[in-house]
XYZ file of C-alpha atoms in Angstrom:
608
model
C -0.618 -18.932 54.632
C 1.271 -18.025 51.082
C 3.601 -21.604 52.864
C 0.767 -23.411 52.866
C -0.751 -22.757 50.018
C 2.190 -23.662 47.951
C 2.162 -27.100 50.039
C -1.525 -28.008 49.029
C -0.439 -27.883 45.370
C 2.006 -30.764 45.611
C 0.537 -32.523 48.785
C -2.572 -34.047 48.131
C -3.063 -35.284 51.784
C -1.990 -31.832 53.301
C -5.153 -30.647 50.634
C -7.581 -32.946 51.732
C -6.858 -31.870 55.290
C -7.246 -28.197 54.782
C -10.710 -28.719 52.999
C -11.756 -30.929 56.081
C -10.845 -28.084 58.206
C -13.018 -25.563 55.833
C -15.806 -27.734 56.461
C -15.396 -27.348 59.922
C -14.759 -23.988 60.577
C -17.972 -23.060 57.761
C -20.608 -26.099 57.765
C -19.895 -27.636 54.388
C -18.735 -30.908 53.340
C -15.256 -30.383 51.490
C -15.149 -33.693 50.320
C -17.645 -32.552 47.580
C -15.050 -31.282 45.844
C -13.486 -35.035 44.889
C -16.679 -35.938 42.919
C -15.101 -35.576 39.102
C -11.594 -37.518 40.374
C -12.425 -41.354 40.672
C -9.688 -41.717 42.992
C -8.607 -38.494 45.783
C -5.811 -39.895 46.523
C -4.232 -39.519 42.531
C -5.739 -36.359 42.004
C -3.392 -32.651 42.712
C -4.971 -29.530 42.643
C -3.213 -26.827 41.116
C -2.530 -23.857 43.368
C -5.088 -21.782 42.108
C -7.417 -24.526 41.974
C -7.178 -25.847 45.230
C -7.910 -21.513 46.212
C -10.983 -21.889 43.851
C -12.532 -24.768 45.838
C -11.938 -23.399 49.275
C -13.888 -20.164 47.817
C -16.497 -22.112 47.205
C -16.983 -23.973 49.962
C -16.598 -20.914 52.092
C -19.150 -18.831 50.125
C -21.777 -22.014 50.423
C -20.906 -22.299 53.967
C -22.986 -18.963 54.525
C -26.113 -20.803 53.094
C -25.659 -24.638 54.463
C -25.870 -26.197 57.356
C -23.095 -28.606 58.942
C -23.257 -32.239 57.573
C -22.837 -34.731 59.935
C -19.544 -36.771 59.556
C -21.360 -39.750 58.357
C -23.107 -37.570 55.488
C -19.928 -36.487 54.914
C -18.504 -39.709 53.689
C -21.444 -40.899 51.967
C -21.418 -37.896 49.609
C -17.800 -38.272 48.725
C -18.702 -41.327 47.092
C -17.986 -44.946 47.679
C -14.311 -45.108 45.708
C -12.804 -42.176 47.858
C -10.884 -42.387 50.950
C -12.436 -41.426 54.261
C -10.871 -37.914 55.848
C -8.055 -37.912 57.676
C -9.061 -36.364 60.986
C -6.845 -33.273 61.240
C -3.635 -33.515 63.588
C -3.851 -30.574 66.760
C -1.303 -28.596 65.006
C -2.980 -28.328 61.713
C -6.253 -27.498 63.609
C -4.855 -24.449 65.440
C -2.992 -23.363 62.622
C -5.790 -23.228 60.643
C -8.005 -22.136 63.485
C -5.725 -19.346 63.949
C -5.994 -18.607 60.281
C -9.475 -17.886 59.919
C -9.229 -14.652 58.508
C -7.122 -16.359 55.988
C -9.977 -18.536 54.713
C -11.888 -15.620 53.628
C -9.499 -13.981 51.915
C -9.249 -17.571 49.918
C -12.886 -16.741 49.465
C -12.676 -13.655 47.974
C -9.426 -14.877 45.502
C -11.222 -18.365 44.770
C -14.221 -15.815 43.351
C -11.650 -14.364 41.266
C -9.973 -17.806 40.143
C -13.503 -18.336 39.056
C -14.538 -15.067 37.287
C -11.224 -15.688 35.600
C -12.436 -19.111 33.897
C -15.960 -17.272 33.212
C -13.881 -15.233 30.775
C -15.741 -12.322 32.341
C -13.192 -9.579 32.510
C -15.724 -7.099 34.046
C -16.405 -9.478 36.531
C -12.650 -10.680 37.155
C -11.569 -6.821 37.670
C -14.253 -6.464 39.832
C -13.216 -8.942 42.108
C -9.633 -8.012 41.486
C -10.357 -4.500 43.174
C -11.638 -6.495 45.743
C -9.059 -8.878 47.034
C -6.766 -5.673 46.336
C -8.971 -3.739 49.374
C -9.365 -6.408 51.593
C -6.463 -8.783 51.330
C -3.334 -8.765 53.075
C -2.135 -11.245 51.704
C -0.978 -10.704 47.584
C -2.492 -13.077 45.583
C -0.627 -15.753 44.452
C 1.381 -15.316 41.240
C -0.830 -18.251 38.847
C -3.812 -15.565 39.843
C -1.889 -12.192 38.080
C -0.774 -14.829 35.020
C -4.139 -16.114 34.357
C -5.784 -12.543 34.787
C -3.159 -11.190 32.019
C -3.926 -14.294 30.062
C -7.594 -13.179 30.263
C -7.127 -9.614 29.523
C -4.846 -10.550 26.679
C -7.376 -12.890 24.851
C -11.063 -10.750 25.485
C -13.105 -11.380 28.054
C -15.875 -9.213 26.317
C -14.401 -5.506 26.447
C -12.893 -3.230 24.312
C -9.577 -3.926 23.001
C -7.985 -0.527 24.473
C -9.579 -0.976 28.051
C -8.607 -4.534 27.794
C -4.761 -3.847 27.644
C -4.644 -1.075 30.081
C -6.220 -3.551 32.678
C -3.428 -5.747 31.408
C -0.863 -2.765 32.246
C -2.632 -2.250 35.955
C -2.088 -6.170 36.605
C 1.391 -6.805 35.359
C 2.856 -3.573 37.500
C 0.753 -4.476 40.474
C 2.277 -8.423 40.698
C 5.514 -6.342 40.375
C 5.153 -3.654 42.846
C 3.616 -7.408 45.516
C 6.991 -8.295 44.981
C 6.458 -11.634 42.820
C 8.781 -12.966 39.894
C 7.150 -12.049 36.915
C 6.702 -15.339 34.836
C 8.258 -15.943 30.965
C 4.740 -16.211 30.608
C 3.454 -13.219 32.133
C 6.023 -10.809 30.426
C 4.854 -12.458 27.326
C 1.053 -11.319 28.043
C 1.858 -8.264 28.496
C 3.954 -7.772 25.769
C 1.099 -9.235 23.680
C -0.941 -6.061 25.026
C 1.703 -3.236 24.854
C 1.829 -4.535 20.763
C -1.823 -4.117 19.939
C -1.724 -0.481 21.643
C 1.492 0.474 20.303
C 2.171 2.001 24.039
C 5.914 2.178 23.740
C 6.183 4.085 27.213
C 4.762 0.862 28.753
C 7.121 -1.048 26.933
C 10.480 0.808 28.316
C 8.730 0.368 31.745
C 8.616 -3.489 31.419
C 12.013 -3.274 29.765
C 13.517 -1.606 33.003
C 11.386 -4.290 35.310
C 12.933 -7.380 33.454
C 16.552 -5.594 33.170
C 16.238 -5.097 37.127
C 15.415 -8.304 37.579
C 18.185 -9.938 35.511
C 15.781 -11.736 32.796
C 16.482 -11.868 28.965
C 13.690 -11.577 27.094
C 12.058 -14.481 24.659
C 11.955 -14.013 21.266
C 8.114 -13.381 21.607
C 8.840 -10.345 23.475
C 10.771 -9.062 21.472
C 8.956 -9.265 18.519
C 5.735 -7.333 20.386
C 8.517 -4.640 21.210
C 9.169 -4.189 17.685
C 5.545 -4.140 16.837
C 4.828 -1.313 19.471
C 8.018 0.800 18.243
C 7.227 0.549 14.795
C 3.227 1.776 15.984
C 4.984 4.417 17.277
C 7.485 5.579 14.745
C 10.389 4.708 16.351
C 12.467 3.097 13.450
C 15.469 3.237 14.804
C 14.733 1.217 17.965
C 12.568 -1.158 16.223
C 15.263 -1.800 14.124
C 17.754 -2.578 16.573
C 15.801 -5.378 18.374
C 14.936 -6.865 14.846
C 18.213 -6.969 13.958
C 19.246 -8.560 17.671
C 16.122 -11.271 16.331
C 17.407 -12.156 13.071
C 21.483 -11.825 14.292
C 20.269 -14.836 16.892
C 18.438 -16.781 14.132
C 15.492 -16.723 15.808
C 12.165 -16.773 13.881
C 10.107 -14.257 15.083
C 6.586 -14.195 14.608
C 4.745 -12.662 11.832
C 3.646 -9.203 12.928
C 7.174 -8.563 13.853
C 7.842 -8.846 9.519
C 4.632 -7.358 9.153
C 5.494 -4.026 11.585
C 8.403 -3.312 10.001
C 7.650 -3.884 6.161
C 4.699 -1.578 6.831
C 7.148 1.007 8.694
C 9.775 0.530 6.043
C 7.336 1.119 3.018
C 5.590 3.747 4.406
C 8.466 5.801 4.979
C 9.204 5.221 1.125
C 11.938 3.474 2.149
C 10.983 0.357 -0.495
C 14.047 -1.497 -1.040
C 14.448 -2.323 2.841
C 10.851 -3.303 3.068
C 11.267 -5.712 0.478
C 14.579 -7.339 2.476
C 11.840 -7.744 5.263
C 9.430 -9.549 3.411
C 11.829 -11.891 1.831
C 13.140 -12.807 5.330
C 10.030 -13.407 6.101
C 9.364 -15.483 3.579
C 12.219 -17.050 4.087
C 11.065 -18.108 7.312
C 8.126 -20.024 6.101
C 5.637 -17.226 6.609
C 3.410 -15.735 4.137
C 3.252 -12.200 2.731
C -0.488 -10.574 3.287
C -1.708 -8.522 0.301
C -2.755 -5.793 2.535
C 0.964 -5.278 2.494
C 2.367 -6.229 -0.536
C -0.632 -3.674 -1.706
C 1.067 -0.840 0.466
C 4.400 -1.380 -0.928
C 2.931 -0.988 -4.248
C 1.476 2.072 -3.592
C 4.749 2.917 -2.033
C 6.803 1.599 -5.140
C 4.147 3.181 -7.349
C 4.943 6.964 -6.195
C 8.966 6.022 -5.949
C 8.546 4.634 -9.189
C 10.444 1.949 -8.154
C 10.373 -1.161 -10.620
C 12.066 -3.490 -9.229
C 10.185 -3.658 -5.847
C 6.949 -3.535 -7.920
C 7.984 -6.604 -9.710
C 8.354 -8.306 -6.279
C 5.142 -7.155 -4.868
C 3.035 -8.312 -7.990
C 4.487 -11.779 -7.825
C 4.087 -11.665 -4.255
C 0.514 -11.447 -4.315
C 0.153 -13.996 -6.985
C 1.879 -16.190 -4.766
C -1.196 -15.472 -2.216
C -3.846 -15.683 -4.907
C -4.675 -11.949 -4.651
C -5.892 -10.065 -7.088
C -4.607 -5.978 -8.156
C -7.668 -4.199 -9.382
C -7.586 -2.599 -12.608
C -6.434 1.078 -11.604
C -3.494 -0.030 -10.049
C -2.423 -1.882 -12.845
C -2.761 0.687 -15.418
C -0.365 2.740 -12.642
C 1.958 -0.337 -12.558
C 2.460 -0.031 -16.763
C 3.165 4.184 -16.061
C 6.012 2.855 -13.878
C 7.623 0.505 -16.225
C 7.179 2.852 -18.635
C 8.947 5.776 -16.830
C 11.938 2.646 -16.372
C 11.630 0.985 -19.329
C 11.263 -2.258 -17.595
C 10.061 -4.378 -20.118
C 9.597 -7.521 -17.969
C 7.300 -5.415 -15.343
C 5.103 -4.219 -18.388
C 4.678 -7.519 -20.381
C 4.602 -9.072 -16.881
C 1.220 -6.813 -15.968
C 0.327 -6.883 -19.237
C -0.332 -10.509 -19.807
C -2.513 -10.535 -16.524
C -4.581 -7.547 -17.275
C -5.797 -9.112 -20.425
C -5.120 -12.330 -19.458
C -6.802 -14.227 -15.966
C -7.591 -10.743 -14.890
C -10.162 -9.904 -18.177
C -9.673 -5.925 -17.563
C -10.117 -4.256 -21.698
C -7.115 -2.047 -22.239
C -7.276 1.313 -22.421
C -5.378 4.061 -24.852
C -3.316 4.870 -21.668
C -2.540 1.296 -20.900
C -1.279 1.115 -24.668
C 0.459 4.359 -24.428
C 2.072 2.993 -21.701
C 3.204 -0.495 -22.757
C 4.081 1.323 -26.702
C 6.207 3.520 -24.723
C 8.150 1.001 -22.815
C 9.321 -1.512 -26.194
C 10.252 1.908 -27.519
C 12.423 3.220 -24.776
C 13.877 -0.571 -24.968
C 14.263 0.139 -28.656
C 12.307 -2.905 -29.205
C 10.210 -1.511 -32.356
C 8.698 -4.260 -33.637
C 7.045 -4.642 -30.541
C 5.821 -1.471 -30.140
C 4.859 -1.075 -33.505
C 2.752 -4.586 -33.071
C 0.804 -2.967 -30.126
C -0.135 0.086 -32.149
C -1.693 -2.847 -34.388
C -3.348 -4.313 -32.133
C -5.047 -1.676 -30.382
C -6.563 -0.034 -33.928
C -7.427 -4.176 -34.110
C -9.056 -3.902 -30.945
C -11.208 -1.129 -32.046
C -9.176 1.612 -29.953
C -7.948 4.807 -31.626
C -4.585 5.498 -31.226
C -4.267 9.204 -30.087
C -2.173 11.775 -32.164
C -0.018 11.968 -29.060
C 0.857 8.414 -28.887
C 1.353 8.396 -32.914
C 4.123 11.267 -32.108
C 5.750 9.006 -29.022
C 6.269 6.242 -31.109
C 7.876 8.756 -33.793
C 10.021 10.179 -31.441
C 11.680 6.763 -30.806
C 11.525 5.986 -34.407
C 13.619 8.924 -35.558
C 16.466 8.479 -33.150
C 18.409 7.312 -36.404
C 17.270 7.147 -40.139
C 18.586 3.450 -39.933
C 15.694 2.871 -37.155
C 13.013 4.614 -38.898
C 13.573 2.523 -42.043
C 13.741 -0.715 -40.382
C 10.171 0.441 -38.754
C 8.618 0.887 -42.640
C 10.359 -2.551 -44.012
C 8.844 -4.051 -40.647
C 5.539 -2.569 -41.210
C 5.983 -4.037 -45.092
C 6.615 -7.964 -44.222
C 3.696 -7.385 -41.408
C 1.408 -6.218 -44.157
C 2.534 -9.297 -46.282
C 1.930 -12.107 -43.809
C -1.685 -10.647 -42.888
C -2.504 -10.995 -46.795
C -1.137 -14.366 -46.824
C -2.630 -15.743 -43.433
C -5.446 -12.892 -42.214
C -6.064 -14.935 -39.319
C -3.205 -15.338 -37.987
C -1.668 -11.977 -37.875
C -2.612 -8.255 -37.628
C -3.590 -5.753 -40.242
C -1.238 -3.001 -40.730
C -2.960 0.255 -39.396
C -2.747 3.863 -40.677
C -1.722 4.768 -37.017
C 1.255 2.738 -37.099
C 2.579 4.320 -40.442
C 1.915 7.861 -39.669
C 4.387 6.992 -36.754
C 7.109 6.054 -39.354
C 6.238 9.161 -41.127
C 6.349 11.671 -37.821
C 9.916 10.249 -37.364
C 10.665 11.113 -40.738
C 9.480 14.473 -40.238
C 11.422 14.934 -37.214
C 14.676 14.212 -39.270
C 13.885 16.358 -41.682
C 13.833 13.512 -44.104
C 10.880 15.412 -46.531
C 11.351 13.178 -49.322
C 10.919 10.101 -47.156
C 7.654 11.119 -45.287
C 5.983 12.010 -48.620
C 7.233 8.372 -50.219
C 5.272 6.928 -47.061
C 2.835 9.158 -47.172
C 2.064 7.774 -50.578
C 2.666 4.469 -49.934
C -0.627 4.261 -47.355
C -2.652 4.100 -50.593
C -0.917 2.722 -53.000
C 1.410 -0.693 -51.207
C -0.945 -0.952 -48.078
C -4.625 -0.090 -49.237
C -5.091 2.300 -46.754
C -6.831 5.659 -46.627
C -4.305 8.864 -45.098
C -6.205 10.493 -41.990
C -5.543 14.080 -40.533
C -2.911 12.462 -38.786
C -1.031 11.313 -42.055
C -1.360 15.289 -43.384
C -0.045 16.347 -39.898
C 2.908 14.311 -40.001
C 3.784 15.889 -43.309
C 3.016 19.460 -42.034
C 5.065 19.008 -39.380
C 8.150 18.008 -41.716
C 7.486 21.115 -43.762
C 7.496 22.950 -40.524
C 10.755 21.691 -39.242
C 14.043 23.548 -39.300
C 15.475 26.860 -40.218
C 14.105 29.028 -42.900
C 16.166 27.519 -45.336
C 14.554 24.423 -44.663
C 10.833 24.953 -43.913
C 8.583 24.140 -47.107
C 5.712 26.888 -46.886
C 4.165 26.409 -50.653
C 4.065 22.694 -49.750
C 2.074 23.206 -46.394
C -0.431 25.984 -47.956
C -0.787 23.167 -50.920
C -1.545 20.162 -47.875
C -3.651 22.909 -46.389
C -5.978 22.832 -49.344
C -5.638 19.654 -50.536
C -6.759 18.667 -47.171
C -9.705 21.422 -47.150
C -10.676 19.187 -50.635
C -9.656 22.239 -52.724
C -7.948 25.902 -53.376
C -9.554 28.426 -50.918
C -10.581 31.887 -53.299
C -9.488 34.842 -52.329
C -12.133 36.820 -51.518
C -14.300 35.641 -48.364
C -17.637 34.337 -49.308
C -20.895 35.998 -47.188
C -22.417 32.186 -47.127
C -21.350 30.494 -44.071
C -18.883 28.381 -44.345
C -19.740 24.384 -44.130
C -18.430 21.714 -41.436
C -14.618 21.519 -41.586
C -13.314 18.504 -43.294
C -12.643 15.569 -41.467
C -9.053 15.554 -43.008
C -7.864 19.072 -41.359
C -8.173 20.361 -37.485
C -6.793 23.039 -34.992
C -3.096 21.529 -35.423
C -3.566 21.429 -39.383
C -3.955 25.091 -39.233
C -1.282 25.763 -36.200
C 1.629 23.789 -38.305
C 0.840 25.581 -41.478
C 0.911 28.796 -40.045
C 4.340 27.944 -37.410
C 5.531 27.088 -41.280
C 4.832 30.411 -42.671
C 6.323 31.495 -39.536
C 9.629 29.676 -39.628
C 10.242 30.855 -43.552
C 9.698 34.491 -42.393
C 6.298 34.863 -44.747
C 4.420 36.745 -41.625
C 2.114 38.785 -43.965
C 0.759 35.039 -45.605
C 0.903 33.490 -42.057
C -1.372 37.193 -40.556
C -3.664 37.392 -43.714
C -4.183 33.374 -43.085
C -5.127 33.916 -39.866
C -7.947 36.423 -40.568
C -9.510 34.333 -43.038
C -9.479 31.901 -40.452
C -10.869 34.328 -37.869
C -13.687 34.925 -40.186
C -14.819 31.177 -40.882
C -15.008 31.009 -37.159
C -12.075 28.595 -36.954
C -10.418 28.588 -33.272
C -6.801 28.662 -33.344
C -5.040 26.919 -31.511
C -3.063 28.906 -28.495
C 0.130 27.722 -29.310
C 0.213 29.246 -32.962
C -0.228 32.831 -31.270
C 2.147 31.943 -28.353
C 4.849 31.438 -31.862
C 3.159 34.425 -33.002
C 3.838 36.410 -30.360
C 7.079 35.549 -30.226
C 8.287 35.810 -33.459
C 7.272 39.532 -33.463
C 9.566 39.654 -30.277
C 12.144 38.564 -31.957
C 11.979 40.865 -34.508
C 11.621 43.557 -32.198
C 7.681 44.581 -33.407
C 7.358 44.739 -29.564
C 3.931 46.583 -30.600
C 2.818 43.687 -32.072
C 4.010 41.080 -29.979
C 2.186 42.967 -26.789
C -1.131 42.817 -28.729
C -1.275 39.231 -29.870
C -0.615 38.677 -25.646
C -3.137 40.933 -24.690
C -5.625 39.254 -26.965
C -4.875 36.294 -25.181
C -4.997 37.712 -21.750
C -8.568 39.289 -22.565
C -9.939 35.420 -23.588
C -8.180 34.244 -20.368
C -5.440 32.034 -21.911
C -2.525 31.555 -20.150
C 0.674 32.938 -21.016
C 3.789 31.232 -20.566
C 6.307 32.975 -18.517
C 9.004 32.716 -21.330
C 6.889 34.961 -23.744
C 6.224 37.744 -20.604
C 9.810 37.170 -19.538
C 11.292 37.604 -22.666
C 9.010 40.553 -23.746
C 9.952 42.769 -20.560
C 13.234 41.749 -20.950
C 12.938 43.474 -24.845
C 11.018 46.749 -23.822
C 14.053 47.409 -21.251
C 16.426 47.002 -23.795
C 14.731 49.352 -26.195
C 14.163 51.783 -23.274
C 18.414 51.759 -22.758
């Protein structure tokens, strides 16, 4: 029968016969079937088509009578060609075959569930012909049912591919030739579920069999390793793809970017994309966002620069959060071109308002770079912009500043022709701020260049027209409080103290309460004066300070009795030193483990 099947698909004469024999043997008129071809003779049934047909007719045949020959012609139409009457031959062989015919019955039902796209249906009558067929069906059957599975049919994605599975073993195991096309469906299936075990079990039926597999294939092989976290294999059959110079397809690139950037491993996911660029595909922002996230906790700068103009490229659009992480990164690198890059579209197409951090960060960067003038213009801008630049970034941009007194000097003469051209042309360039010189004066402090902060400190009145903040005092506090005891300027940091508190304190407490604290003095005022009187040894100024403080209900700042603390360590008041901790203990402050390390480490001593 399988023969003579594969004869009706090329023979159209050997067809018509066979359906004139079904409309003998079940009471239908086969010639029906030639109604949509305006000539039988040109038309050829396909294998499974000419099965679908006979199903049909044999299913009618159980609710028609027989035509008479006559009728028979009349409803094939007047442009077809009578029936040939059937040679004795054909007739027994068919006659012989009857059984035959309904198993064409029950596969023409699935031929036609098939092109219903009902895959409930089609497995249905799969099971079927499975139970009563002798006969396998014919291989067009398994490639259109894995065609089916592959592209819906109305069921879940997951039941959908393990139906696919069932199919492609059982055409296998009826001893057909699985198709190019067939391994390809199923391939397709084993992708979407990641099932690597069924992909080693096609791998073995196709190495059996002696066929290579397409470049499709393989591509849904390294889709279902990568799913399953098998890098190593998935990277051998992409490299066998791209060794051939074969394209691919894209959710081969897409697999193993994913894999590759997942894994942290950034660089190599960025080699992926750009192949598959390369290839004329186009990078989705779903992934380019994942290997920013990626590059983002890798801090890796250069693959960040890559993914931003990656999803530029695909008009996509990074949300405000991530860019602000983006500017951390360069800043960490000091990659200038990634900041100013994510810069410029955070204030610029993007609209986002820039935060203190987003300063911070892009300050940070020019300074790492050494690029002060930039750094020193964004400090500008930012007090322009109506945001306060935070004590913490004044002391950043300090820090770079006083890398050499050359540097620091350069800053103030920059900050000087600045302050000139806004006079000159206020529209066209950016006040000075107070921010920016307290900066130069930090870095002053820093280098213990005294006379230098104080000649900037003054010059914030007197050459800009400014007003000194707490910051300004700060920065000189802190240059009184640097160095050795030879060094350290105590008078001058009790004098800033109350200059800053608008006057001499007297001596004896007053039983008024005290008023608001000046807007010119706060916790670190008070914690660099006192690590002052520290650092020149005047601990009796530096306690008697600190009760006076105590009293006005001023809240130190834990640092200046962490320094406290460990001053009387070092001068082996080990009494002392233990109460200033316990104080802190019974407020529950932390302690830092080099003050309780160092403290044990002093009591065992004393004990020896």
């Amino acid at each position: 029968m399988r023969r003579l099947l594969q004869s009706l698909s090329s023979n159209t004469t050997l067809q018509r016969n066979v359906l004139q024999r079904a409309t003998f043997s079940v009471g239908v008129d086969g010639a029906q079937i030639f109604k949509t071809s305006s000539s039988a003779s040109k038309h050829t049934f396909q294998e499974s088509e000419v099965i679908n047909e006979v199903g049909k007719i044999f299913e009618a045949g159980n609710q028609s009578m027989p035509m008479k020959s006559s009728e028979a012609h009349a409803t094939a139409g007047s442009d077809s060609q009578p029936l040939k009457p059937f040679d004795k031959g054909m007739a027994s062989s068919v006659a012989e075959k009857s059984r035959s015919l309904q198993e064409l019955a029950i596969e023409g039902r699935l031929c036609r569930d098939i092109k219903s796209r009902s895959l409930a249906k089609a497995e249905a009558s799969w099971r079927e012909a499975l139970a009563k067929m002798k006969v396998p069906l014919c291989v067009s059957t398994y490639v259109d049912l894995l065609n089916l599975c592959v592209a819906g049919g109305h069921v879940s994605g997951k039941q959908r591919n393990e139906f696919a599975f069932e199919v492609f073993f059982a055409m296998e195991r009826a001893g057909h030739e699985p198709t190019p096309a067939a391994y390809d469906l199923v391939s397709k299936a084993f992708s979407f579920d990641g099932n690597a075990s069924v992909a080693k079990r096609v791998l073995e039926v196709m190495k059996k069999r002696g066929t290579n597999p397409t470049t499709f294939f393989k591509a849904n092989l390294v889709n279902a390793y990568c799913k399953n976290g098998l890098g190593k294999q998935a990277e051998k059959i992409y490299d066998e793809i791209q060794a051939s110079g074969e394209k691919g397809i894209v959710s081969c690139y897409f697999s193993m970017a994913h894999m590759h950037a997942g894994a942290g491993r950034t660089y190599s996911a960025c080699k992926v994309i750009e192949t598959m660029l390369k290839h004329g595909f186009a990078a989705p922002s779903s992934l380019c966002v994942t290997l920013i996230e990626s590059a983002i906790q890798r801090s890796d700068s250069h693959s960040l620069r890559l993914a931003v103009e990656w999803i530029l490229a695909g008009s996509g659009v990074l949300d405000r959060g991530t860019c602000e992480a983006i500017l951390e990164v360069a800043a960490s690198r000091a990659d200038v071109e990634l900041a100013t890059h994510t810069w410029n579209l955070m204030t610029g197409p993007y609209g986002y308002s820039a935060s203190e951090e987003s300063y911070a960060a892009i300050a940070h960067t020019f300074g790492l770079r050494g690029e002060d003038h930039s750094m020193l213009s964004v400090l500008l801008q930012m007090e322009a912009q109506g945001v306060q630049a935070s004590p913490e970034l004044v002391k950043v941009a300090g820090r770079h500043l006083s890398s050499s007194a050359a540097r620091t000097d350069k800053a103030f003469f920059t900050l000087e022709s600045l302050h000139k051209a806004s006079k000159q042309a206020p529209s066209e360039s950016t006040a000075v701020s107070v921010a920016a010189l307290n900066a130069v004066i930090h870095a002053c402090a820093l280098q213990g260049l005294l006379d230098n902060a104080f000649a900037t400190f003054h010059a914030i009145k007197e050459d800009f027209g400014l007003a000194p903040n707490v910051g300004s005092y700060n920065a000189l506090l802190t240059a009184c409080a640097v160095g050795r005891a030879h060094s350290v300027q105590p008078g001058i940091a009790v004098a800033l103290l109350e200059d800053m508190n608008g006057g001499p304190e007297s001596d004896e407490p007053s039983d008024e309460p005290s008023d608001e604290p000046s807007s010119l003095i706060n916790e670190e005022s008070y914690h660099l004066a006192l690590i002052t009187l520290f650092n020149a040894g005047h601990i009796d100024q530096a306690e008697e300070m600190m009760e006076k403080l105590t009293y006005k209900g001023v809240v130190l700042m834990d640092e200046t009795k962490h320094q406290l603390a460990h001053h009387f360590i070092t001068t082996n008041d080990l009494v002392s030193a233990e109460r200033v901790i316990m104080e802190l203990e019974g407020i529950g402050r932390r302690i830092p483990s080099y003050l309780t390390n160092r403290l044990r480490k002093s009591k065992g001593k004393k004990k020896r």
